[in-house]
mmCIF file of C-alpha atoms in Angstrom:
data_model
loop_
_atom_site.group_PDB
_atom_site.id
_atom_site.type_symbol
_atom_site.label_atom_id
_atom_site.label_comp_id
_atom_site.label_asym_id
_atom_site.label_seq_id
_atom_site.Cartn_x
_atom_site.Cartn_y
_atom_site.Cartn_z
ATOM 1 C CA THR A 300 0.000 0.000 0.000
ATOM 2 C CA GLN A 301 1.262 3.440 -0.928
ATOM 3 C CA LEU A 302 0.920 5.625 2.171
ATOM 4 C CA LEU A 303 -0.134 9.272 2.194
ATOM 5 C CA GLU A 304 0.598 11.556 5.154
ATOM 6 C CA GLN A 305 -1.514 14.666 5.607
ATOM 7 C CA SER A 306 -0.639 17.689 7.719
ATOM 8 C CA PRO A 307 -1.741 19.335 9.822
ATOM 9 C CA GLN A 308 -4.191 16.865 11.291
ATOM 10 C CA PHE A 309 -6.342 19.650 12.745
ATOM 11 C CA LEU A 310 -6.585 23.335 11.853
ATOM 12 C CA SER A 311 -8.751 26.012 13.453
ATOM 13 C CA ILE A 312 -8.704 29.478 11.915
ATOM 14 C CA GLN A 313 -10.837 32.573 11.694
ATOM 15 C CA GLU A 314 -12.837 33.663 8.701
ATOM 16 C CA GLY A 315 -10.719 35.570 6.197
ATOM 17 C CA GLU A 316 -7.431 33.817 6.950
ATOM 18 C CA ASN A 317 -5.432 31.851 4.399
ATOM 19 C CA LEU A 318 -4.288 28.282 4.950
ATOM 20 C CA THR A 319 -2.382 25.465 3.305
ATOM 21 C CA VAL A 320 -2.690 21.744 3.936
ATOM 22 C CA TYR A 321 -0.209 19.180 2.732
ATOM 23 C CA CYS A 322 -0.271 15.635 1.421
ATOM 24 C CA ASN A 323 3.039 13.774 1.221
ATOM 25 C CA SER A 324 4.213 10.324 0.205
ATOM 26 C CA SER A 325 7.422 8.490 -0.607
ATOM 27 C CA SER A 326 5.605 6.845 -3.524
ATOM 28 C CA VAL A 327 4.870 8.168 -6.989
ATOM 29 C CA PHE A 328 1.215 8.369 -7.969
ATOM 30 C CA SER A 329 -0.209 8.464 -11.466
ATOM 31 C CA SER A 330 -2.733 10.985 -10.212
ATOM 32 C CA LEU A 331 -3.984 12.422 -6.946
ATOM 33 C CA GLN A 332 -7.403 13.542 -5.817
ATOM 34 C CA TRP A 333 -8.665 15.910 -3.129
ATOM 35 C CA TYR A 334 -12.015 15.372 -1.387
ATOM 36 C CA ARG A 335 -14.018 17.297 1.182
ATOM 37 C CA GLN A 336 -16.140 15.418 3.673
ATOM 38 C CA GLU A 337 -18.754 17.014 5.899
ATOM 39 C CA PRO A 338 -20.120 15.371 9.067
ATOM 40 C CA GLY A 339 -22.578 12.598 8.327
ATOM 41 C CA GLU A 340 -21.805 12.585 4.614
ATOM 42 C CA GLY A 341 -19.506 10.823 2.219
ATOM 43 C CA PRO A 342 -16.410 12.398 0.658
ATOM 44 C CA VAL A 343 -17.054 14.620 -2.342
ATOM 45 C CA LEU A 344 -14.425 14.933 -5.045
ATOM 46 C CA LEU A 345 -13.005 18.447 -5.458
ATOM 47 C CA VAL A 346 -10.263 17.949 -8.031
ATOM 48 C CA THR A 347 -7.957 15.455 -9.726
ATOM 49 C CA VAL A 348 -4.364 16.400 -10.558
ATOM 50 C CA VAL A 349 -2.459 14.304 -13.046
ATOM 51 C CA THR A 350 0.638 16.069 -14.323
ATOM 52 C CA GLY A 351 3.692 16.799 -12.165
ATOM 53 C CA GLY A 352 3.777 20.515 -11.346
ATOM 54 C CA GLU A 353 0.127 20.952 -12.258
ATOM 55 C CA VAL A 354 -1.839 23.727 -10.576
ATOM 56 C CA LYS A 355 -5.634 23.796 -10.549
ATOM 57 C CA LYS A 356 -7.888 26.463 -9.132
ATOM 58 C CA LEU A 357 -11.439 26.049 -7.880
ATOM 59 C CA LYS A 358 -12.662 29.495 -6.803
ATOM 60 C CA ARG A 359 -10.680 30.234 -3.603
ATOM 61 C CA LEU A 360 -9.029 26.795 -3.559
ATOM 62 C CA THR A 361 -5.677 26.197 -5.281
ATOM 63 C CA PHE A 362 -4.371 22.651 -5.710
ATOM 64 C CA GLN A 363 -0.804 21.805 -6.670
ATOM 65 C CA PHE A 364 0.748 18.483 -7.618
ATOM 66 C CA GLY A 365 4.458 18.146 -6.898
ATOM 67 C CA ASP A 366 6.906 17.883 -9.778
ATOM 68 C CA ALA A 367 7.810 14.324 -8.760
ATOM 69 C CA ARG A 368 4.120 13.374 -8.289
ATOM 70 C CA LYS A 369 4.757 12.354 -4.685
ATOM 71 C CA ASP A 370 3.118 15.265 -2.895
ATOM 72 C CA SER A 371 0.357 17.811 -3.188
ATOM 73 C CA SER A 372 -0.952 20.882 -1.437
ATOM 74 C CA LEU A 373 -4.277 22.636 -1.058
ATOM 75 C CA HIS A 374 -4.297 26.378 -0.408
ATOM 76 C CA ILE A 375 -7.471 28.192 0.621
ATOM 77 C CA THR A 376 -7.603 31.968 0.329
ATOM 78 C CA ALA A 377 -9.859 34.014 2.619
ATOM 79 C CA ALA A 378 -11.404 30.985 4.314
ATOM 80 C CA GLN A 379 -15.124 31.028 5.046
ATOM 81 C CA PRO A 380 -17.183 29.048 7.579
ATOM 82 C CA GLY A 381 -18.574 27.041 4.672
ATOM 83 C CA ASP A 382 -15.071 25.663 4.059
ATOM 84 C CA THR A 383 -15.257 23.759 7.358
ATOM 85 C CA GLY A 384 -14.845 20.031 6.876
ATOM 86 C CA LEU A 385 -12.431 17.149 6.547
ATOM 87 C CA TYR A 386 -10.083 17.453 3.574
ATOM 88 C CA LEU A 387 -8.796 14.145 2.245
ATOM 89 C CA CYS A 388 -6.169 13.459 -0.358
ATOM 90 C CA ALA A 389 -6.133 10.163 -2.221
ATOM 91 C CA GLY A 390 -3.570 8.743 -4.591
ATOM 92 C CA ILE A 391 -4.421 6.381 -7.398
ATOM 93 C CA ASP A 392 -2.544 3.154 -6.690
ATOM 94 C CA SER A 393 0.052 2.632 -9.409
ATOM 95 C CA ASN A 394 -0.307 -1.150 -9.376
ATOM 96 C CA SER A 395 -4.062 -1.428 -9.723
ATOM 97 C CA GLY A 396 -4.736 1.822 -11.559
ATOM 98 C CA TYR A 397 -8.008 2.299 -9.712
ATOM 99 C CA ALA A 398 -7.608 1.772 -5.961
ATOM 100 C CA LEU A 399 -7.605 4.967 -3.920
ATOM 101 C CA ASN A 400 -5.074 5.223 -1.088
ATOM 102 C CA PHE A 401 -6.445 7.852 1.275
ATOM 103 C CA GLY A 402 -4.617 10.009 3.773
ATOM 104 C CA LYS A 403 -6.231 10.377 7.191
ATOM 105 C CA GLY A 404 -7.288 13.932 6.401
ATOM 106 C CA THR A 405 -7.027 17.461 7.722
ATOM 107 C CA SER A 406 -9.964 18.578 9.832
ATOM 108 C CA LEU A 407 -10.560 22.291 9.191
ATOM 109 C CA LEU A 408 -12.707 24.559 11.342
ATOM 110 C CA VAL A 409 -13.341 28.108 10.187
ATOM 111 C CA THR A 410 -15.011 30.317 12.761
ATOM 112 C CA PRO A 411 -16.853 33.562 11.970
ATOM 113 C CA ASP B 196 -30.192 12.420 -10.184
ATOM 114 C CA ALA B 197 -30.070 10.015 -7.264
ATOM 115 C CA GLY B 198 -26.635 9.416 -5.871
ATOM 116 C CA VAL B 199 -25.331 6.299 -4.175
ATOM 117 C CA ILE B 200 -27.882 5.185 -1.600
ATOM 118 C CA GLN B 201 -26.864 3.310 1.525
ATOM 119 C CA SER B 202 -28.978 1.776 4.245
ATOM 120 C CA PRO B 203 -29.310 1.799 7.119
ATOM 121 C CA ARG B 204 -27.727 5.135 8.033
ATOM 122 C CA HIS B 205 -27.106 3.985 11.577
ATOM 123 C CA GLU B 206 -26.901 0.509 13.080
ATOM 124 C CA VAL B 207 -26.348 -0.381 16.710
ATOM 125 C CA THR B 208 -26.184 -4.026 17.652
ATOM 126 C CA GLU B 209 -24.602 -6.372 20.133
ATOM 127 C CA MET B 210 -21.469 -8.308 19.422
ATOM 128 C CA GLY B 211 -22.037 -11.680 17.854
ATOM 129 C CA GLN B 212 -25.001 -10.521 15.808
ATOM 130 C CA GLU B 213 -25.081 -10.558 12.023
ATOM 131 C CA VAL B 214 -24.981 -7.145 10.357
ATOM 132 C CA THR B 215 -25.974 -6.461 6.749
ATOM 133 C CA LEU B 216 -25.226 -3.155 5.065
ATOM 134 C CA ARG B 217 -26.848 -2.280 1.760
ATOM 135 C CA CYS B 218 -25.880 -0.155 -1.211
ATOM 136 C CA LYS B 219 -27.582 0.970 -4.396
ATOM 137 C CA PRO B 220 -25.038 2.398 -6.835
ATOM 138 C CA ILE B 221 -25.709 5.104 -9.381
ATOM 139 C CA SER B 222 -27.510 3.683 -12.393
ATOM 140 C CA GLY B 223 -25.124 2.953 -15.251
ATOM 141 C CA HIS B 224 -22.035 2.701 -13.064
ATOM 142 C CA ASN B 225 -20.260 -0.621 -13.489
ATOM 143 C CA SER B 226 -17.734 -0.271 -10.652
ATOM 144 C CA LEU B 227 -18.650 -0.511 -6.980
ATOM 145 C CA PHE B 228 -16.393 -0.082 -3.964
ATOM 146 C CA TRP B 229 -16.890 -0.699 -0.233
ATOM 147 C CA TYR B 230 -14.760 1.335 2.221
ATOM 148 C CA ARG B 231 -14.421 1.512 5.992
ATOM 149 C CA GLN B 232 -13.532 4.738 7.820
ATOM 150 C CA THR B 233 -12.125 4.934 11.344
ATOM 151 C CA MET B 234 -10.229 7.627 13.201
ATOM 152 C CA MET B 235 -7.194 5.397 13.581
ATOM 153 C CA ARG B 236 -6.883 4.086 10.035
ATOM 154 C CA GLY B 237 -8.809 6.587 7.920
ATOM 155 C CA LEU B 238 -10.601 5.367 4.778
ATOM 156 C CA GLU B 239 -9.671 1.858 3.672
ATOM 157 C CA LEU B 240 -10.830 -0.014 0.580
ATOM 158 C CA LEU B 241 -12.454 -3.319 1.504
ATOM 159 C CA ILE B 242 -13.605 -4.737 -1.818
ATOM 160 C CA TYR B 243 -14.087 -3.725 -5.442
ATOM 161 C CA PHE B 244 -16.690 -5.107 -7.883
ATOM 162 C CA ASN B 245 -16.642 -4.680 -11.639
ATOM 163 C CA ASN B 246 -19.798 -5.598 -13.559
ATOM 164 C CA ASN B 247 -21.108 -7.317 -10.404
ATOM 165 C CA VAL B 248 -18.018 -9.534 -10.094
ATOM 166 C CA PRO B 249 -15.663 -9.198 -7.104
ATOM 167 C CA ILE B 250 -12.278 -8.245 -8.518
ATOM 168 C CA ASP B 251 -10.241 -7.275 -5.479
ATOM 169 C CA ASP B 252 -11.149 -8.334 -1.938
ATOM 170 C CA SER B 253 -7.664 -7.977 -0.487
ATOM 171 C CA GLY B 254 -8.903 -5.291 1.892
ATOM 172 C CA MET B 255 -11.523 -7.484 3.558
ATOM 173 C CA PRO B 256 -10.184 -7.836 7.093
ATOM 174 C CA GLU B 257 -11.265 -11.389 7.925
ATOM 175 C CA ASP B 258 -13.565 -14.215 6.956
ATOM 176 C CA ARG B 259 -16.267 -12.663 9.112
ATOM 177 C CA PHE B 260 -16.705 -10.104 6.330
ATOM 178 C CA SER B 261 -18.402 -10.983 3.050
ATOM 179 C CA ALA B 262 -19.804 -8.933 0.185
ATOM 180 C CA LYS B 263 -22.114 -9.727 -2.691
ATOM 181 C CA MET B 264 -23.450 -7.953 -5.724
ATOM 182 C CA PRO B 265 -26.346 -10.011 -7.115
ATOM 183 C CA ASN B 266 -27.194 -7.421 -9.766
ATOM 184 C CA ALA B 267 -26.066 -4.056 -11.105
ATOM 185 C CA SER B 268 -28.268 -2.090 -8.735
ATOM 186 C CA PHE B 269 -27.609 -3.728 -5.378
ATOM 187 C CA SER B 270 -24.749 -4.795 -3.162
ATOM 188 C CA THR B 271 -24.468 -5.988 0.427
ATOM 189 C CA LEU B 272 -21.655 -6.111 2.957
ATOM 190 C CA LYS B 273 -22.215 -8.627 5.713
ATOM 191 C CA ILE B 274 -20.388 -9.109 9.005
ATOM 192 C CA GLN B 275 -21.031 -12.363 10.871
ATOM 193 C CA PRO B 276 -20.365 -12.536 13.756
ATOM 194 C CA SER B 277 -19.826 -8.852 14.518
ATOM 195 C CA GLU B 278 -17.238 -7.613 17.039
ATOM 196 C CA PRO B 279 -16.783 -4.243 18.782
ATOM 197 C CA ARG B 280 -13.670 -3.526 16.693
ATOM 198 C CA ASP B 281 -15.866 -3.554 13.579
ATOM 199 C CA SER B 282 -17.417 -0.274 14.750
ATOM 200 C CA ALA B 283 -16.792 2.285 12.004
ATOM 201 C CA VAL B 284 -18.481 4.180 9.205
ATOM 202 C CA TYR B 285 -18.869 2.029 6.111
ATOM 203 C CA PHE B 286 -19.086 3.732 2.730
ATOM 204 C CA CYS B 287 -20.153 2.476 -0.646
ATOM 205 C CA ALA B 288 -18.954 4.256 -3.792
ATOM 206 C CA SER B 289 -19.620 3.723 -7.471
ATOM 207 C CA SER B 290 -18.045 4.939 -10.691
ATOM 208 C CA PHE B 291 -18.871 4.739 -14.400
ATOM 209 C CA THR B 292 -15.732 2.710 -14.992
ATOM 210 C CA ARG B 293 -13.003 1.839 -12.514
ATOM 211 C CA ASN B 294 -10.834 4.763 -13.647
ATOM 212 C CA GLN B 295 -13.566 7.376 -13.443
ATOM 213 C CA PRO B 296 -14.300 9.517 -10.356
ATOM 214 C CA GLN B 297 -15.940 7.637 -7.517
ATOM 215 C CA HIS B 298 -19.208 8.880 -6.034
ATOM 216 C CA PHE B 299 -19.703 8.086 -2.371
ATOM 217 C CA GLY B 300 -22.871 7.395 -0.444
ATOM 218 C CA ASP B 301 -23.457 8.993 2.944
ATOM 219 C CA GLY B 302 -22.314 5.903 4.799
ATOM 220 C CA THR B 303 -23.611 3.579 7.494
ATOM 221 C CA ARG B 304 -22.424 4.344 11.012
ATOM 222 C CA LEU B 305 -22.052 0.954 12.690
ATOM 223 C CA SER B 306 -21.682 0.529 16.442
ATOM 224 C CA ILE B 307 -21.109 -2.927 17.891
ATOM 225 C CA LEU B 308 -21.638 -3.048 21.649
#
């Protein structure tokens, strides 16, 4: 199993602040996905990054895939209470081509 | 459009009892996945079906766990006998093909007393 480490594990910030969460591995992934999960619900896919060095933007969220395709980051600008949730990264297993290896997530709380 | 539907949403039972979790994937999706989520281990893949056939069950923890997919619109995950360490949230996900984005249900929160 290709392991993914996410940091920080918990993050509590005030509305309007910026933040970055990280997803790191010693393994190379063919692609990497970011999900957001809210309490009592399943994870919802935010973005898939495929190319090393790729940067994707989704409104105030910026996702970056490392050049070596071993790590990724998620940056949120001017966080809002609606951004509160568990952010999960998942790498596509190179052997199977379909299995998702999930990190344990970063739990984000944005207070007004 | 209806997403992945799981039932029940919550299940509380005593150890030793049989537990059956149910999943209806999105219509037209030929890949179905069962996951388990705990604080300690995060989200783990238990089993993957393609066109109703189990392809990869390497994540199933023990023989007490079994999964079936009798048709394209229904799958079950059964635990018999259940143990307290099986307490977790169990998710079902489906995708159009195995390489396409997976859509998750809202999970079944299982508590074994």
